[in-house]
Short mmCIF file of C-alpha atoms in Angstrom, two decimals:
data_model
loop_
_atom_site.label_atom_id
_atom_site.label_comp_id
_atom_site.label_asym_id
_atom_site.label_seq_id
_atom_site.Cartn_x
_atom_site.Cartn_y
_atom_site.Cartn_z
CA UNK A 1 9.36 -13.80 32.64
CA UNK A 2 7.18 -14.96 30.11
CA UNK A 3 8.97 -18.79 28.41
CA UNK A 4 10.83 -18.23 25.09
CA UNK A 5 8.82 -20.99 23.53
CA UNK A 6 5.55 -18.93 24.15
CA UNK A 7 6.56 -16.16 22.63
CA UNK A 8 4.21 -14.44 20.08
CA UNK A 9 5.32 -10.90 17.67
CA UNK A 10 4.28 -8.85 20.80
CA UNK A 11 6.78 -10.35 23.13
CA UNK A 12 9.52 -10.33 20.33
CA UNK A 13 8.72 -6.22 19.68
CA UNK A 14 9.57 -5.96 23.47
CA UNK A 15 12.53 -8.54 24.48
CA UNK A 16 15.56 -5.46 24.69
CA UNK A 17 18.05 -8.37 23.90
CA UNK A 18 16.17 -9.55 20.89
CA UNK A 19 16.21 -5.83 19.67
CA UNK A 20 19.58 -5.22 20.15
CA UNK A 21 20.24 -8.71 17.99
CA UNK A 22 17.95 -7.29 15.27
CA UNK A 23 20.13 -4.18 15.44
CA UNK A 24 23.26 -5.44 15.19
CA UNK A 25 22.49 -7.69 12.07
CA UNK A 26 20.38 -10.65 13.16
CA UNK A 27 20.99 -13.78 11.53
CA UNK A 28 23.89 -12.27 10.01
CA UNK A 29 25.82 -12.71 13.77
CA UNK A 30 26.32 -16.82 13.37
CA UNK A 31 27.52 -17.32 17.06
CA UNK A 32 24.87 -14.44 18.94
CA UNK A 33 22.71 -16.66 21.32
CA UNK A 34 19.25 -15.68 19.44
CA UNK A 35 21.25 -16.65 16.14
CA UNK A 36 21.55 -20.14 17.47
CA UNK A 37 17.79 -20.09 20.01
CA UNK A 38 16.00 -19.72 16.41
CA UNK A 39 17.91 -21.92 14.48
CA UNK A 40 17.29 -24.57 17.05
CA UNK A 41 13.67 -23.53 17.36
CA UNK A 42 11.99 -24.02 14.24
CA UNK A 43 8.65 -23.37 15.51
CA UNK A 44 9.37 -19.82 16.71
CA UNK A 45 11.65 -18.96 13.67
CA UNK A 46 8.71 -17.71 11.68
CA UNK A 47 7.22 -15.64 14.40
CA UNK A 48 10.64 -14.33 15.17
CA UNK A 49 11.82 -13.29 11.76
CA UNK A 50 8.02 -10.99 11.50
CA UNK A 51 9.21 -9.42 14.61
CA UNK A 52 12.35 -8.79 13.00
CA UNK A 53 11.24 -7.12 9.90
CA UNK A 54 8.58 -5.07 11.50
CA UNK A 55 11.66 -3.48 13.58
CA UNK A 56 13.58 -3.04 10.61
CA UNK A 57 11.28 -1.66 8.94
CA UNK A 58 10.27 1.04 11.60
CA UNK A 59 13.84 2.04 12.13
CA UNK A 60 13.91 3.66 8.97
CA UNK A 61 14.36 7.49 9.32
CA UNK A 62 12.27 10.30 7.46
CA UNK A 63 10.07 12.91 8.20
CA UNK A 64 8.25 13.54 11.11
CA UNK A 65 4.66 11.85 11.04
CA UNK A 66 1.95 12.80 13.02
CA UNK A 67 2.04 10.56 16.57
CA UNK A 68 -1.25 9.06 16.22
CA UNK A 69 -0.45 7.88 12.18
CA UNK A 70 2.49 6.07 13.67
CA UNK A 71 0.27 4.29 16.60
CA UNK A 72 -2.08 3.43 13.47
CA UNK A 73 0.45 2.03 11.51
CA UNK A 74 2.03 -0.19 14.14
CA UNK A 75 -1.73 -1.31 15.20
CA UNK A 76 -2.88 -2.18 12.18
CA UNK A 77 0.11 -4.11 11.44
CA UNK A 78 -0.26 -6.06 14.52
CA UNK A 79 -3.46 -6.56 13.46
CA UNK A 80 -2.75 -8.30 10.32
CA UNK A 81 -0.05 -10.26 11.93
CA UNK A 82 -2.73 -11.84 14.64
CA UNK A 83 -5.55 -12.23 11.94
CA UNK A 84 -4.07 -13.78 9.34
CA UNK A 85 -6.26 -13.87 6.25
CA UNK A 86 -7.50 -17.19 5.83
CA UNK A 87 -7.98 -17.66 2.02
CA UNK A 88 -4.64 -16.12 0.96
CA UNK A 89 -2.18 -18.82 1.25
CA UNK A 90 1.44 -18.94 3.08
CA UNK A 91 4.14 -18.50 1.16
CA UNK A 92 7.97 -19.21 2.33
CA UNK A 93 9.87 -16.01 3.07
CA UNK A 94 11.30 -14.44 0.18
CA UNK A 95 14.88 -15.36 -0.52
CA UNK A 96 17.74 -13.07 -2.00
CA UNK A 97 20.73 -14.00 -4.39
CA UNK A 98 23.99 -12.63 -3.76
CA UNK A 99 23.39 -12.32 0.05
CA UNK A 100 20.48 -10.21 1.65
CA UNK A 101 17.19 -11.88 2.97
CA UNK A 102 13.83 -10.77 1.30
CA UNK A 103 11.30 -9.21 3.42
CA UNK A 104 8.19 -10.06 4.92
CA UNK A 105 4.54 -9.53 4.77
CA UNK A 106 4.61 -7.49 7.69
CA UNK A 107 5.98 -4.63 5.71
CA UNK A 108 2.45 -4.29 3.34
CA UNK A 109 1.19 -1.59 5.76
CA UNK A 110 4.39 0.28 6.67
CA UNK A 111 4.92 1.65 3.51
CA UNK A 112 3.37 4.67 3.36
CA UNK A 113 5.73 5.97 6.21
CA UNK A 114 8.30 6.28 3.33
CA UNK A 115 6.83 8.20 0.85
CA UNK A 116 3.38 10.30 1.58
CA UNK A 117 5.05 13.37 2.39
CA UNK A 118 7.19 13.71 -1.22
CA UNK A 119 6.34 16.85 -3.27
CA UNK A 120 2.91 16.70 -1.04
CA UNK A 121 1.84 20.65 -0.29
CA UNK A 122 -0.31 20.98 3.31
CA UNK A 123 -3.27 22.78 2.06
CA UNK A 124 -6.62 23.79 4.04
CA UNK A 125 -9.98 23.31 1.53
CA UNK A 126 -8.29 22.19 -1.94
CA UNK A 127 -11.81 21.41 -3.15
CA UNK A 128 -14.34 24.25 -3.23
CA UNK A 129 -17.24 21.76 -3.08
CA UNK A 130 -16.56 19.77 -0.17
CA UNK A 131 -17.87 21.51 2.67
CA UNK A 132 -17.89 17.92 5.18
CA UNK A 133 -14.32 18.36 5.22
CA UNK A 134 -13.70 20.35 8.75
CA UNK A 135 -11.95 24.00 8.14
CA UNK A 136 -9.05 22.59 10.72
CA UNK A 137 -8.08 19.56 8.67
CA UNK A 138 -4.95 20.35 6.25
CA UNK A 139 -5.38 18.50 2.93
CA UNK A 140 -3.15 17.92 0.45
CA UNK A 141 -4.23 18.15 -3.22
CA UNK A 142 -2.61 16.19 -6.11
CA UNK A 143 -3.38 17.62 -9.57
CA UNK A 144 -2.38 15.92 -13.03
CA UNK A 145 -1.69 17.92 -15.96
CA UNK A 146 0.57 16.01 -17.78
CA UNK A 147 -0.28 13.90 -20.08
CA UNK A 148 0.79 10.46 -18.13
CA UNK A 149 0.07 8.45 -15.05
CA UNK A 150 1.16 10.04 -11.98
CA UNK A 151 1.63 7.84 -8.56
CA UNK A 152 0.36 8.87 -5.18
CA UNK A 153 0.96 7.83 -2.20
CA UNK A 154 -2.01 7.86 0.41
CA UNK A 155 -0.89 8.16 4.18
CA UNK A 156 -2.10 4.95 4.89
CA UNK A 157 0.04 3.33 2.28
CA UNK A 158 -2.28 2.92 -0.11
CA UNK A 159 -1.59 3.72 -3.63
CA UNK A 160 -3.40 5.89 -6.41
CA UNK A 161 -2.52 5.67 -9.97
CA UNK A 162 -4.03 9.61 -11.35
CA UNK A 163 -5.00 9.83 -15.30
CA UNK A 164 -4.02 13.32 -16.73
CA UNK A 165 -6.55 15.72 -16.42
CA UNK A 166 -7.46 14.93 -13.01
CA UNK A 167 -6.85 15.99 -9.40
CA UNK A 168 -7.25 14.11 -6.46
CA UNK A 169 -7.33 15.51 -2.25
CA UNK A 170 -6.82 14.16 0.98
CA UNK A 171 -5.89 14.55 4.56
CA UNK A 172 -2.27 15.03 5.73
CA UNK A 173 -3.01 11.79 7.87
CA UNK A 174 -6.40 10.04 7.68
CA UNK A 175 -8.64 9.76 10.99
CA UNK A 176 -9.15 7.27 13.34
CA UNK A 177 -12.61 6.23 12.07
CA UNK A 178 -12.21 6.60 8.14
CA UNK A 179 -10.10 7.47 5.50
CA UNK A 180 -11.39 9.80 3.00
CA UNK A 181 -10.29 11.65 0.20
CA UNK A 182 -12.28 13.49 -3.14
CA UNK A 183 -11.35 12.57 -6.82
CA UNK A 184 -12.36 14.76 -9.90
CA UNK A 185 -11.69 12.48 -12.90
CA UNK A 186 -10.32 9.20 -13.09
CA UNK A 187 -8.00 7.55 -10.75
CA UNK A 188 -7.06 3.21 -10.08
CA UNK A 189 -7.03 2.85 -6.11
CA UNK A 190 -5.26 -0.37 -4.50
CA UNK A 191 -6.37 0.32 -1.07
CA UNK A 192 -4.66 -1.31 2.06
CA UNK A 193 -6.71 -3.35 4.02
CA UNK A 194 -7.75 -1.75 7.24
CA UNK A 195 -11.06 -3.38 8.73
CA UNK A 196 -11.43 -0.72 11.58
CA UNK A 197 -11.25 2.52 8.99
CA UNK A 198 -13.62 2.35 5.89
CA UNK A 199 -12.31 4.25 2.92
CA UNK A 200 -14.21 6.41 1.74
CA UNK A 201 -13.89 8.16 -2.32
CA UNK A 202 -15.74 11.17 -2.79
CA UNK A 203 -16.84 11.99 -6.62
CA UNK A 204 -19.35 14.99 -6.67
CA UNK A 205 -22.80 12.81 -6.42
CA UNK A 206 -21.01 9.69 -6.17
CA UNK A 207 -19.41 7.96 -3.08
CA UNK A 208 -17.30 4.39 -3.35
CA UNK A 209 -16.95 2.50 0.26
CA UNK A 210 -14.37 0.16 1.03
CA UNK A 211 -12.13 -1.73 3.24
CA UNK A 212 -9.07 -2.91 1.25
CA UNK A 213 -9.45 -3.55 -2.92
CA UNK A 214 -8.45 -2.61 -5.86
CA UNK A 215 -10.72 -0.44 -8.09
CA UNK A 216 -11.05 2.31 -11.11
CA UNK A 217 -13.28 5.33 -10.44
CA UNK A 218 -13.98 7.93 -13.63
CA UNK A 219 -15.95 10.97 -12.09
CA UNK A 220 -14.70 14.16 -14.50
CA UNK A 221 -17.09 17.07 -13.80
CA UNK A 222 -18.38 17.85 -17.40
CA UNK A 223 -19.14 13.86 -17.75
CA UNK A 224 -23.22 12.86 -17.65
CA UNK A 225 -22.51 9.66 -15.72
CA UNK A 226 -19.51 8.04 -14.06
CA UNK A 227 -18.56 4.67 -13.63
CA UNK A 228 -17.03 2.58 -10.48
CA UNK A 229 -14.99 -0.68 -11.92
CA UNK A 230 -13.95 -3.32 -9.75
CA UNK A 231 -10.57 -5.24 -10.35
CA UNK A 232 -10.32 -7.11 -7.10
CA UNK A 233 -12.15 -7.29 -3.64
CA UNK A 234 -15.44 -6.15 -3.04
CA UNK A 235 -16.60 -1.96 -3.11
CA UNK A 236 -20.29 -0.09 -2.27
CA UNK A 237 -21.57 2.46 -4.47
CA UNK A 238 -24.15 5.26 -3.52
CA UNK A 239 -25.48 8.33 -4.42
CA UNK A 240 -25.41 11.25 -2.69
CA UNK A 241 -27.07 14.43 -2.28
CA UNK A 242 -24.61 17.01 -2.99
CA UNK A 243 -26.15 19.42 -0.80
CA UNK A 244 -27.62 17.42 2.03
CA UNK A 245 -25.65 14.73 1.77
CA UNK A 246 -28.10 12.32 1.74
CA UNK A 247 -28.86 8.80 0.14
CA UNK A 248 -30.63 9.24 -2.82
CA UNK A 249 -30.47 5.61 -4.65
CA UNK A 250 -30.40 2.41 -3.14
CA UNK A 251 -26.66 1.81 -2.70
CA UNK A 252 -25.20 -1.40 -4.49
CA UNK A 253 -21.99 -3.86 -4.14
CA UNK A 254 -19.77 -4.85 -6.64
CA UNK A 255 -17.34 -7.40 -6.94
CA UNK A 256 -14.74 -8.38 -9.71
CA UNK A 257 -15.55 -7.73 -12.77
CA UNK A 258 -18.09 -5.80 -11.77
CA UNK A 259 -19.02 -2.28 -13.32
CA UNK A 260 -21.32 0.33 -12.22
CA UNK A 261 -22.22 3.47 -14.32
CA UNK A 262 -24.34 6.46 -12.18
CA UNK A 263 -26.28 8.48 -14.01
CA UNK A 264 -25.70 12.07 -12.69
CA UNK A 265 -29.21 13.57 -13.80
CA UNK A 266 -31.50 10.68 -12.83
CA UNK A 267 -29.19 10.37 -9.75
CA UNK A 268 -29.34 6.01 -10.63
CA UNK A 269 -26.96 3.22 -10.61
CA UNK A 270 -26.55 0.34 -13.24
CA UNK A 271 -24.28 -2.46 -12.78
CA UNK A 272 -23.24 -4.38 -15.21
CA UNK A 273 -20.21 -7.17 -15.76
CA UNK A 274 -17.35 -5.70 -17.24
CA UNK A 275 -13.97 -7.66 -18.75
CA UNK A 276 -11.22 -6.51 -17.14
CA UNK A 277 -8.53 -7.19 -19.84
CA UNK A 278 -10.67 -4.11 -22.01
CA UNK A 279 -11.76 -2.14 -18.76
CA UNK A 280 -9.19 1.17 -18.05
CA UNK A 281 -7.36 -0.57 -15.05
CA UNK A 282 -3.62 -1.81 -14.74
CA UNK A 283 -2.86 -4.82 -16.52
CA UNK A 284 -1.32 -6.43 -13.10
CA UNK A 285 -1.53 -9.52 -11.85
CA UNK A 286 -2.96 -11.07 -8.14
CA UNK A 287 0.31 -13.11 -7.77
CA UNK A 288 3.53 -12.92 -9.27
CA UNK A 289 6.40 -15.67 -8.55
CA UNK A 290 9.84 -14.51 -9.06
CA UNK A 291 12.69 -17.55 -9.31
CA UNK A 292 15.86 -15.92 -9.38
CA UNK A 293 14.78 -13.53 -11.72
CA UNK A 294 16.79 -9.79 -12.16
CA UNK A 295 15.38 -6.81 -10.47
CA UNK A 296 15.99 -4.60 -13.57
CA UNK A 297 13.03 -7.39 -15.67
CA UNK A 298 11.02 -7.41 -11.94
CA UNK A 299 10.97 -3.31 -12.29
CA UNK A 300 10.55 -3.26 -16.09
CA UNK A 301 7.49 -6.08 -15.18
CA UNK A 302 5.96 -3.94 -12.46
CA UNK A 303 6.79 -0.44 -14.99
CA UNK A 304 4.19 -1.67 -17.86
CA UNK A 305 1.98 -3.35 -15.73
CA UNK A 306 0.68 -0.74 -13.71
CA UNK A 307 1.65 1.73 -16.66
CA UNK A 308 4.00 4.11 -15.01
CA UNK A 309 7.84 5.44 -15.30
CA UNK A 310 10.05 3.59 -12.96
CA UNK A 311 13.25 4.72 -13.68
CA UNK A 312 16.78 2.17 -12.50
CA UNK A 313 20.44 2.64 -12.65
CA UNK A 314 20.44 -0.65 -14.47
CA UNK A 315 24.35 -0.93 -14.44
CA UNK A 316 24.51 -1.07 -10.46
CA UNK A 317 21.86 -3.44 -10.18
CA UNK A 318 22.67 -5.84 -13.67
CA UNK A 319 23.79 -8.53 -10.79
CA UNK A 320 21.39 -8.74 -8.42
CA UNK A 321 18.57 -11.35 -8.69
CA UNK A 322 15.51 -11.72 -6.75
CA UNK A 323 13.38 -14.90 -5.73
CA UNK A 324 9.76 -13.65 -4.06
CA UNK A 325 6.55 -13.68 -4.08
CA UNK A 326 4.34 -11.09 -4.69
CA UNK A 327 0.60 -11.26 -4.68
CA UNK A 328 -1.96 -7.58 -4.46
CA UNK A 329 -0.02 -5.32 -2.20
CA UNK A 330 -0.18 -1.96 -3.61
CA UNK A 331 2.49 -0.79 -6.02
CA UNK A 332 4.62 1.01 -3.05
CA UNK A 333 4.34 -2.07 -1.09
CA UNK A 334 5.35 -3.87 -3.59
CA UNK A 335 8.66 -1.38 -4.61
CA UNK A 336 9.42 -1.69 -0.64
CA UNK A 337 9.56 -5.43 -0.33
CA UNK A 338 11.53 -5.42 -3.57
CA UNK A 339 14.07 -2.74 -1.92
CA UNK A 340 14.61 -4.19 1.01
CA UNK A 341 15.68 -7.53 0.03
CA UNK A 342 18.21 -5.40 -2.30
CA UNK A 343 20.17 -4.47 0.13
CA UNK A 344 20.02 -1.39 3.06
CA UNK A 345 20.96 1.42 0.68
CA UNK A 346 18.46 0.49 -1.79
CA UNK A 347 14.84 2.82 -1.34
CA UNK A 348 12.82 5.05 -3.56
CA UNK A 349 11.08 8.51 -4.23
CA UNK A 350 8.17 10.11 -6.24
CA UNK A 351 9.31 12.71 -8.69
CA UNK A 352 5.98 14.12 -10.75
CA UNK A 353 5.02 10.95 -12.55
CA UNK A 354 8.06 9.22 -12.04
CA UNK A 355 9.42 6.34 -9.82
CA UNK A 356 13.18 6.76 -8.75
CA UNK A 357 14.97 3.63 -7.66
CA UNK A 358 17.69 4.95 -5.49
CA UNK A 359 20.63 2.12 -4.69
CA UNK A 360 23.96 1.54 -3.98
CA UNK A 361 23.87 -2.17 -5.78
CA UNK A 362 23.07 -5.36 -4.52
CA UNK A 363 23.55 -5.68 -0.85
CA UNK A 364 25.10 -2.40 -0.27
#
């Protein structure tokens, strides 16, 4: 049996006894034997406490997912756990004022498992035009005609902020080599990171390549040109031969505050800088620090920031007051961290173009 004080996330994930401590309330059980191995363990603490808040957060029950999205989930989280990035810096876990303890960064990938099913409608070929998708794949298609911001969530827990007047489509659960999905007007991604699965947006002549960023695309049909607008991370645009498929402009890169516009006629790309603070993206920030601050301001923050309805029952959670850090998780991430160090019976749910904070109060 493998020593205690060699233990990495993997061996945690499979101890039965460290499982059944995680179950039964962890740290919360002051005399259980792992309750008093961590505490005089420093060194594995960390390492313990991601274990712990991966389990947590897979033991959360909703609908059925397809097996192989759950196997992706879980691997790419294990992935981020053993490859840490190395130019984001650590930050102590989150702590939680009356009682519950804040969650970790392990839970940026897991998110989508909560929500990419609500008010979602399986459909087979949404969009006419896009004749690469295979006949066998059901899509689901996401169309805005209101007149504000609606929220999507991506099965890979990305997130996708849709203007009004536009429609976006995408597999039930994204492939194991790429992640794809076909926008018609203008839509802000923050895209999880996922090295092994490029993701892919389709515009009519216009495709945008990344691995994990946050980005604007405007593509509406009737448009002469389009534009690709980078807020953070690094994205590849190319044209495309709507027919064939086929390059038809060299392809270029773009990092922040970085614009380019693609001329639909001449089938070209121009890039240009671009200031962000004027450019139609959310005005959010790539690190927020929270010091004891009240979830109702955090949501309210998070609410004009990334310009959509999040609507609290302000009078349950008026008490409760949050310490965390926060840096450029996508919005649902973000909500899900926040939740969870609220308390157990604290989630929430996509309703049209609102955000539903569902709770019981502070630590309940």
């Amino acid at each position: 049996m493998k020593d205690f004080s060699e233990y990495e996330v993997d061996d945690y994930l499979g101890d039965p006894s460290f499982r059944e401590w995680v179950s039964n309330g962890g740290f919360r059980q002051q005399q259980a034997v792992w309750t008093k191995r961590l505490q005089n363990n420093p060194e594995q603490k960390e390492i313990a406490t991601q274990a712990r808040q991966l389990l947590i957060a897979t033991a959360v029950k909703e609908a059925d997912l397809p097996e192989r999205f759950v196997e992706n989930i879980i691997d790419n989280t294990l992935y981020e756990i053993r490859n840490p990035r190395e130019e984001q810096p650590v930050y102590p876990l989150r702590s939680f004022r009356p009682v519950w303890a804040a969650a970790s960064v392990v839970l940026l990938i897991l998110a989508g498992l909560w929500f990419f099913r609500q008010n979602d409608t399986p459909r087979k070929d949404l969009l006419a035009d896009r004749k690469a998708v295979p006949a066998n794949v059901a899509m689901v298609e996401k169309n805005n005609l209101t007149a504000h911001v609606i929220p999507v969530a991506l099965p890979d827990g990305s997130t996708v902020l849709l203007q009004p007047a536009s429609r976006i489509s995408f597999p039930e659960a994204f492939g194991d080599e790429k992640r794809d999905v076909y926008l018609s007007g203008q839509a802000f991604f923050e895209v999880t990171k996922d090295p092994q699965r490029p993701f892919y947006v389709f515009a009519n002549e216009m495709v945008t390549r990344v691995l994990g960023t946050s980005f604007t695309v405007s593509a509406f049909d009737d448009r002469s040109s389009f534009t690709v607008i980078v807020k953070t991370g690094k994205v590849n645009v190319s044209s495309s031969n709507k027919g064939k498929g086929q390059k038809t402009a060299p392809a270029i890169d773009l990092t922040p505050n970085q614009q380019v516009t693609f001329h639909r006629k001449e089938l070209s790309l121009v890039r240009s800088d671009v200031k962000i603070s004027a450019a139609p993206v959310p005005a959010t920030e790539n690190f927020y620090a929270f010091n004891d601050a009240p979830v109702t301001e955090i949501f309210k923050k998070l609410s004009k920031e990334y310009d959509v309805n999040i609507q609290i029952e302000e009078k349950l959670l008026a008490d409760c007051a949050l310490t965390t850090t926060l840096m450029d998780e996508p919005l649902f991430v973000k909500l899900k961290i926040i939740c969870e160090a609220i308390g157990p019976g604290t989630n929430f749910s996509v309703l049209n173009d609102t955000i539903i904070i569902n709770s019981k109060g502070c630590n309940q």
